[in-house]
Coordinates of C-alpha atoms in Angstrom, one line a residue:
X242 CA -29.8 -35.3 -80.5
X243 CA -27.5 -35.9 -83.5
X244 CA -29.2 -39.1 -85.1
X245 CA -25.9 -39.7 -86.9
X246 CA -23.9 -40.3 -83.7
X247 CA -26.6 -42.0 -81.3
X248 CA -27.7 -44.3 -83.8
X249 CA -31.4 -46.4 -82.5
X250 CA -31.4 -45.0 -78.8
X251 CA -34.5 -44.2 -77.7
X252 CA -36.1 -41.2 -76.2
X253 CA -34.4 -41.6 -73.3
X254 CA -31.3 -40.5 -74.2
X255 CA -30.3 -37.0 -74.5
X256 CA -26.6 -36.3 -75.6
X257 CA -23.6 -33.1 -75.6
X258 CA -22.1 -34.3 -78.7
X259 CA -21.5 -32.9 -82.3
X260 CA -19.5 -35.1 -85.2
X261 CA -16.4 -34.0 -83.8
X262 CA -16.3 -36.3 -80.8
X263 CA -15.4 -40.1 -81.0
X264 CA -18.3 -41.7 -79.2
X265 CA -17.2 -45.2 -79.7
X266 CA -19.0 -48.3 -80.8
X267 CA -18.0 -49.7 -77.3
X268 CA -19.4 -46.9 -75.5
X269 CA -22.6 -47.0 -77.6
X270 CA -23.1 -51.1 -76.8
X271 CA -22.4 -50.5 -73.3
X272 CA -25.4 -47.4 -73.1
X273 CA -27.8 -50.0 -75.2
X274 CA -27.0 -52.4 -72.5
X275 CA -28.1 -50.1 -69.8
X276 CA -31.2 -48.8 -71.3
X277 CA -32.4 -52.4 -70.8
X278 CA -31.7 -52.2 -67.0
X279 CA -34.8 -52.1 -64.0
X280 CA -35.7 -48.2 -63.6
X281 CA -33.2 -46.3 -66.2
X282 CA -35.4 -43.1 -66.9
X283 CA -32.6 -41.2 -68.5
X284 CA -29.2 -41.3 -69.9
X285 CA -27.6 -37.8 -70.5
X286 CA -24.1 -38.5 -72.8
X287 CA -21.8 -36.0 -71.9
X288 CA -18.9 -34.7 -74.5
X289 CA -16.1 -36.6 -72.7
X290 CA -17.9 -39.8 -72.9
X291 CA -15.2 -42.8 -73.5
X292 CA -15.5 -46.5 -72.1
X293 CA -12.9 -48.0 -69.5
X294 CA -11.8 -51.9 -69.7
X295 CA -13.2 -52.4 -66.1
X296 CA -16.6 -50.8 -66.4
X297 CA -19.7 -51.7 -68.0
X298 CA -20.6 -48.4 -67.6
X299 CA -19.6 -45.8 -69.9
X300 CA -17.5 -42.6 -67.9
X301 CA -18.7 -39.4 -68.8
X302 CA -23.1 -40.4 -69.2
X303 CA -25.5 -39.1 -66.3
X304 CA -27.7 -42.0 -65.3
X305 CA -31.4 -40.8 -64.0
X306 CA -33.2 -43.4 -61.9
X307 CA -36.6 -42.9 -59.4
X308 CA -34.8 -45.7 -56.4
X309 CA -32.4 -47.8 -58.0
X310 CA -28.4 -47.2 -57.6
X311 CA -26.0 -48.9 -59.6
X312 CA -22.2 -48.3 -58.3
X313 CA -20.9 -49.5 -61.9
X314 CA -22.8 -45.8 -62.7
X315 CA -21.1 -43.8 -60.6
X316 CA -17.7 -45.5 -60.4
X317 CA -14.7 -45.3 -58.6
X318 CA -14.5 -41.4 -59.4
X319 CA -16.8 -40.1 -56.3
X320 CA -15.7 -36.5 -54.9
X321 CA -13.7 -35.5 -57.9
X322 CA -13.1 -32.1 -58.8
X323 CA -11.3 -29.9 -60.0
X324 CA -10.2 -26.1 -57.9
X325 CA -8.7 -23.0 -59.8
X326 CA -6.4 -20.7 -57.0
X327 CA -5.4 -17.4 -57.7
X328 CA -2.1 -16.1 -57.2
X329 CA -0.1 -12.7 -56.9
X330 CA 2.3 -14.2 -59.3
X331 CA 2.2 -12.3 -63.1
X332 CA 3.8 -14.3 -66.2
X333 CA 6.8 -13.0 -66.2
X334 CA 7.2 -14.1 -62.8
X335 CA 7.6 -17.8 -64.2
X336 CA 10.8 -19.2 -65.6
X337 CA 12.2 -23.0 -65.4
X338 CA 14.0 -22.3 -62.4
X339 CA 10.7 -20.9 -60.2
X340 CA 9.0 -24.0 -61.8
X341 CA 11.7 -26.5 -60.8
X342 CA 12.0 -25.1 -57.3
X343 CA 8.2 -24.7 -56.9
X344 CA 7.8 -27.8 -57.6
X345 CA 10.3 -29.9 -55.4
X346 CA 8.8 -28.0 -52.4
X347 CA 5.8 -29.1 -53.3
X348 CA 6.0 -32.5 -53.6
X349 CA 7.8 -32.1 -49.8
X350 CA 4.0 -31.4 -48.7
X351 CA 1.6 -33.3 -51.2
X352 CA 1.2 -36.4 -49.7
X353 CA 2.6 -39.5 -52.0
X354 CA -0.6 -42.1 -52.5
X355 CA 2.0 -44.8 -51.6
X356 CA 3.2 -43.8 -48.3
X357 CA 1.2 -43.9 -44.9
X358 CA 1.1 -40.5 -43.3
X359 CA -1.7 -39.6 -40.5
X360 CA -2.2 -35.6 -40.6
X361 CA -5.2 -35.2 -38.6
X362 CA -6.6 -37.1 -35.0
X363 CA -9.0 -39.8 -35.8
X364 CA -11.3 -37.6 -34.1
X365 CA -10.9 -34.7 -36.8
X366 CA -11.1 -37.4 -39.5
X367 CA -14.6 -38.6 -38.5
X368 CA -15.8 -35.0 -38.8
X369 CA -13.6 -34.6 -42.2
X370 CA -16.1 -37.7 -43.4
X371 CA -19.5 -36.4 -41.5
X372 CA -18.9 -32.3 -42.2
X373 CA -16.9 -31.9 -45.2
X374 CA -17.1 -28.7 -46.1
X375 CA -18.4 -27.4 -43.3
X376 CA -14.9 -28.8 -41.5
X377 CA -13.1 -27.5 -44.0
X378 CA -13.8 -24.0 -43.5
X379 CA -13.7 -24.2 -39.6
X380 CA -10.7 -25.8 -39.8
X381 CA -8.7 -23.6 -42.1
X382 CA -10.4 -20.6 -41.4
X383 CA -10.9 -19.0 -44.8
X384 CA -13.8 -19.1 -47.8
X385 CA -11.2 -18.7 -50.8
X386 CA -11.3 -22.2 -51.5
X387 CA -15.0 -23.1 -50.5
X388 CA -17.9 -23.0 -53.1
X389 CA -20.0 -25.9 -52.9
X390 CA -21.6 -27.6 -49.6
X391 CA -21.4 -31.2 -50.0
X392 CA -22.2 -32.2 -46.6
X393 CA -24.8 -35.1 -45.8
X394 CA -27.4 -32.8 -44.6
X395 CA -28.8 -33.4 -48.0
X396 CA -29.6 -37.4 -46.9
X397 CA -33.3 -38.1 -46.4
X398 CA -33.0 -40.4 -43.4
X399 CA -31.8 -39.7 -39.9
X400 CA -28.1 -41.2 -38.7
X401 CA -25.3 -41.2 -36.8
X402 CA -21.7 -41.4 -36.6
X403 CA -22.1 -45.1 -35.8
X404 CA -24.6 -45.8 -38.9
X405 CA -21.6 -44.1 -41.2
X406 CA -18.9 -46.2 -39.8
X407 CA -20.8 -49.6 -40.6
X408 CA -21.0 -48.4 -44.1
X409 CA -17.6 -47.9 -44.8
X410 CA -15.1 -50.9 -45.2
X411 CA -12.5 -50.9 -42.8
X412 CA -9.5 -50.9 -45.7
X413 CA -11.2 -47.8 -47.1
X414 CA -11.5 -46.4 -44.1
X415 CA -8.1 -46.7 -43.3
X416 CA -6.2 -45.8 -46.1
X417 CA -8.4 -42.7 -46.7
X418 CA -7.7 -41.7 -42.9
X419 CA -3.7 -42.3 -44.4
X420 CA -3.1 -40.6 -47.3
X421 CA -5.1 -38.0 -47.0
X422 CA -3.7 -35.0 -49.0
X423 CA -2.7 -37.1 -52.0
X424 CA -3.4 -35.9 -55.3
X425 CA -4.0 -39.1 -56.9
X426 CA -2.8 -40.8 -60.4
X427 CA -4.8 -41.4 -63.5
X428 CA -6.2 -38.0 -64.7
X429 CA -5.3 -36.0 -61.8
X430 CA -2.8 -33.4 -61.8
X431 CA -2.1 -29.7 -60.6
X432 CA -0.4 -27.2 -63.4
X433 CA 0.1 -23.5 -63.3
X434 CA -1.5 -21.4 -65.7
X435 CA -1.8 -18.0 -67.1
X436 CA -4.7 -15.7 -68.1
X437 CA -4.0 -15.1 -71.9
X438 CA -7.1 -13.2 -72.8
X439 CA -10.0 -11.6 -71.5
X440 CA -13.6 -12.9 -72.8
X441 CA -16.1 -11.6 -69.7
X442 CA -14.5 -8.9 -67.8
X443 CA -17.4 -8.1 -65.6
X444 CA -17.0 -11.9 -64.2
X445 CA -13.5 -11.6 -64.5
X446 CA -13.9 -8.3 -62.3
X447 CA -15.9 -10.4 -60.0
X448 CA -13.4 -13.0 -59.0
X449 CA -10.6 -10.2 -59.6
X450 CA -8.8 -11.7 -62.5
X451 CA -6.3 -9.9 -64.8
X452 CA -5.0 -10.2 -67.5
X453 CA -1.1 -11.8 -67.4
X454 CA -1.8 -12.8 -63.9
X455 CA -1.1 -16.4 -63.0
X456 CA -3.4 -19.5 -61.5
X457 CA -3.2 -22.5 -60.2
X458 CA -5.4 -25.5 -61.3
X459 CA -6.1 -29.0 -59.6
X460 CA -8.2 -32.0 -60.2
X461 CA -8.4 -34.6 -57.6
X462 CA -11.2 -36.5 -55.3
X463 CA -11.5 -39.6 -52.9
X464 CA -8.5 -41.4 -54.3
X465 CA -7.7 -44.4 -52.7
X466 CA -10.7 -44.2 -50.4
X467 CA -13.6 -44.2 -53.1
X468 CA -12.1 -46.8 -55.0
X469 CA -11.8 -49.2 -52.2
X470 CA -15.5 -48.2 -50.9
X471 CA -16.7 -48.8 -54.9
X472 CA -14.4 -52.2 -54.4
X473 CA -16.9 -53.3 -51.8
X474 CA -20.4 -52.5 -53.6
X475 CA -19.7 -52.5 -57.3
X476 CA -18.0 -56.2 -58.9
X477 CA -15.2 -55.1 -61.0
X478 CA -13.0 -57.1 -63.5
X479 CA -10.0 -58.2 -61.6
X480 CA -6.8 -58.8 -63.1
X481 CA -4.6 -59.1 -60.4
X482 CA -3.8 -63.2 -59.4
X483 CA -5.8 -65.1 -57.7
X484 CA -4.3 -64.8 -54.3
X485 CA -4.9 -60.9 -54.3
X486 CA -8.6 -61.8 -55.9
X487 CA -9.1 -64.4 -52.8
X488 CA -8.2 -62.2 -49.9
X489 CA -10.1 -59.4 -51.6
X490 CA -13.4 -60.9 -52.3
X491 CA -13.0 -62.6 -48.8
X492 CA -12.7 -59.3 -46.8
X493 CA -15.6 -58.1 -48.9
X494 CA -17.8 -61.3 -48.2
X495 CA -16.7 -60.4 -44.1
X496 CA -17.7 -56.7 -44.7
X497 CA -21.3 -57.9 -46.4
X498 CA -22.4 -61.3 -44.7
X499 CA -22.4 -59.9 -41.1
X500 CA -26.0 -61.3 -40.8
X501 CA -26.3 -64.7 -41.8
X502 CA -29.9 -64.7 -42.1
X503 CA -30.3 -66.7 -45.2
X504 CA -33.2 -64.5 -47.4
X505 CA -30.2 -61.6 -46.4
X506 CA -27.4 -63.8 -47.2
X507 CA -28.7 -64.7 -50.4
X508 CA -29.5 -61.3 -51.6
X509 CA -26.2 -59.8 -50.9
X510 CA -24.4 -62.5 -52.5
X511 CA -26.7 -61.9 -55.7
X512 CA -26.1 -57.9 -55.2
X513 CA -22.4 -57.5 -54.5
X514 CA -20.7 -60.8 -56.1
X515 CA -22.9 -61.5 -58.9
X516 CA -20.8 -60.3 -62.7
X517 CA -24.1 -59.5 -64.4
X518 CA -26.2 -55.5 -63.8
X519 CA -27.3 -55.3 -60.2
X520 CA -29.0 -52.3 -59.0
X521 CA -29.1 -51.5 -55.0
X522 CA -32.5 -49.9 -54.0
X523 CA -31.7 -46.6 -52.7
X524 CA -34.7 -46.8 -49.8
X525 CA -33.0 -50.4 -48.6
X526 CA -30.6 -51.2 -45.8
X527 CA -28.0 -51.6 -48.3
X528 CA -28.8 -48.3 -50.3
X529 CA -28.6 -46.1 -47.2
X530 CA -25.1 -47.6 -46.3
X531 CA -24.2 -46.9 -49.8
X532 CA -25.2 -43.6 -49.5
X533 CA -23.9 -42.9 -46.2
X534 CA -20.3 -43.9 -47.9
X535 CA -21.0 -41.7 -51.2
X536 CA -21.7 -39.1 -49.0
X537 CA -18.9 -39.4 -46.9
X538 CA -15.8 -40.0 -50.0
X539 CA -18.0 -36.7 -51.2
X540 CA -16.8 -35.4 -48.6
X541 CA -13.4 -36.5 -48.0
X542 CA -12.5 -35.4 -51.5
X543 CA -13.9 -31.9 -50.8
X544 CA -11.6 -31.6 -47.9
X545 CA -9.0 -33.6 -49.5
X546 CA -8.8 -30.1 -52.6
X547 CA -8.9 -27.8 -49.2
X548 CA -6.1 -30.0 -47.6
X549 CA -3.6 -29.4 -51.2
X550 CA -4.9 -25.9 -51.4
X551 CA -3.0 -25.4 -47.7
X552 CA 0.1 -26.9 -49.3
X553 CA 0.3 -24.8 -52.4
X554 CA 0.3 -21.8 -50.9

């Protein structure tokens, strides 16, 4: 740990950084701010730490609890990644013209996050959210694009179809199920690149890379449908007017207050509308649903990178 950057943190922390990265006084508050929270064990600050107007939490910082989730911690970010493609194509292949005409076929097939377009039954979209990966190679029929199982086999509680339904709010449900195969805004993007030089060529042997030979790199995720779940069980700052805040936080207060028990009611309204820290006990009724819906935008954004790999080739 670099004393000069991480300033008083305690023992706790562990950090990725040298003095060339701008870790910000903001993003250094927030992280003192969290080490005060119920069951932090450890914060690991990663070297593309930087803080975001709507999050008290600080993207780019692992967060280490024993049974305590926090949704600020994980954000509205859940199932992003980013997939490298290789391609027959070598670098002189590419000119303005390929890259102009490439490109507005493309967009024919990537699905715009504005419009509503269904590309699968509602049937395969339930096992797109329950599988994942293991859909995704069933469905396509190929391993080229498949490295990492992110399926819920991983949860340590027995459920159903039903159970994963309940957790997920009907709006995120439904926009996910329409627009998948979107590749998102913000940071995401999809670029072609070349292979300049060669650093490892026993990997790059491996993975049969060559030099001059062209790839194809993407970074997307959930999109619209972890960022509505988060919407529903993280409080964010809202800046829209009040009549957008209204029908929001009154679809949410449907979604939550299905039980008006009042020890339940009370507790929810403290968990999911309260603006200060509040942690969600993994081993609760409300921490399985949430994990049941982390799980499943895990998913849909795994699928979501095999869906756009279909379309670029």
């Amino acid at each position: 740990m670099n004393n000069n950057i991480t300033g008083s943190f305690d023992n706790r922390v562990k950090t990725f950084l040298n003095e060339e990265i701008d870790f910000t006084t903001v993003s250094k508050n927030k992280i003192e701010k969290i080490l005060l929270l119920d069951d932090i064990l450890e914060i690991i600050i990663l070297p593309d730490v930087h803080s975001k107007p709507d999050n008290p939490f600080p993207t780019g910082i692992v967060t280490l609890t024993s049974n305590t989730i926090y949704p600020f911690a994980i954000g509205q970010e859940i199932g992003c990644g980013i997939r490298l493609l290789k391609t027959s194509l070598d670098i002189q292949d590419i000119n303005k013209k390929f890259l102009d005409n490439y490109f507005t076929c493309l967009k024919d097939y990537l699905r715009d996050g504005r419009k509503k377009v269904t590309l699968f039954t509602k049937e395969e979209y339930l096992n797109i959210l329950f599988k994942g990966y293991e859909w995704g190679v069933e469905k396509f029929d190929t391993e080229r694009h498949c490295s990492i199982d992110v399926t819920m086999s991983y949860l340590p509680f027995k459920f159903c179809v039903k159970d994963i339904l309940s957790a997920i709010p009907k709006d995120a449900f439904i926009a996910g199920y329409q627009r998948l195969g979107t590749l998102g805004g913000g940071n995401h993007f999809l670029e072609f690149q070349s292979i300049s030089e060669i650093l490892d060529r026993n990997a790059c042997d491996k993975f049969g890379l060559q030099k001059g030979k062209i790839l194809i790199l993407f970074h997307t995720g959930a999109n619209v449908f972890a960022k509505r779940f988060d919407n529903y069980y993280g409080v964010r700052f809202q800046k829209h007017g009040w009549d957008k805040i209204l029908r929001k936080n009154f679809r949410k207060f449907l979604y939550h207050f299905n039980d008006f028990r009042l020890w339940r009611f009370l507790h929810r309204l403290n968990l999911f509308f309260s603006k200060d820290f509040k942690g969600i006990y993994a081993d609760s009724l409300e921490g399985r649903k949430y994990l049941l819906g982390f799980y499943a935008a895990m998913n849909y954004g795994f699928v979501n990178r095999t869906i756009i790999s279909q379309f670029v080739y």
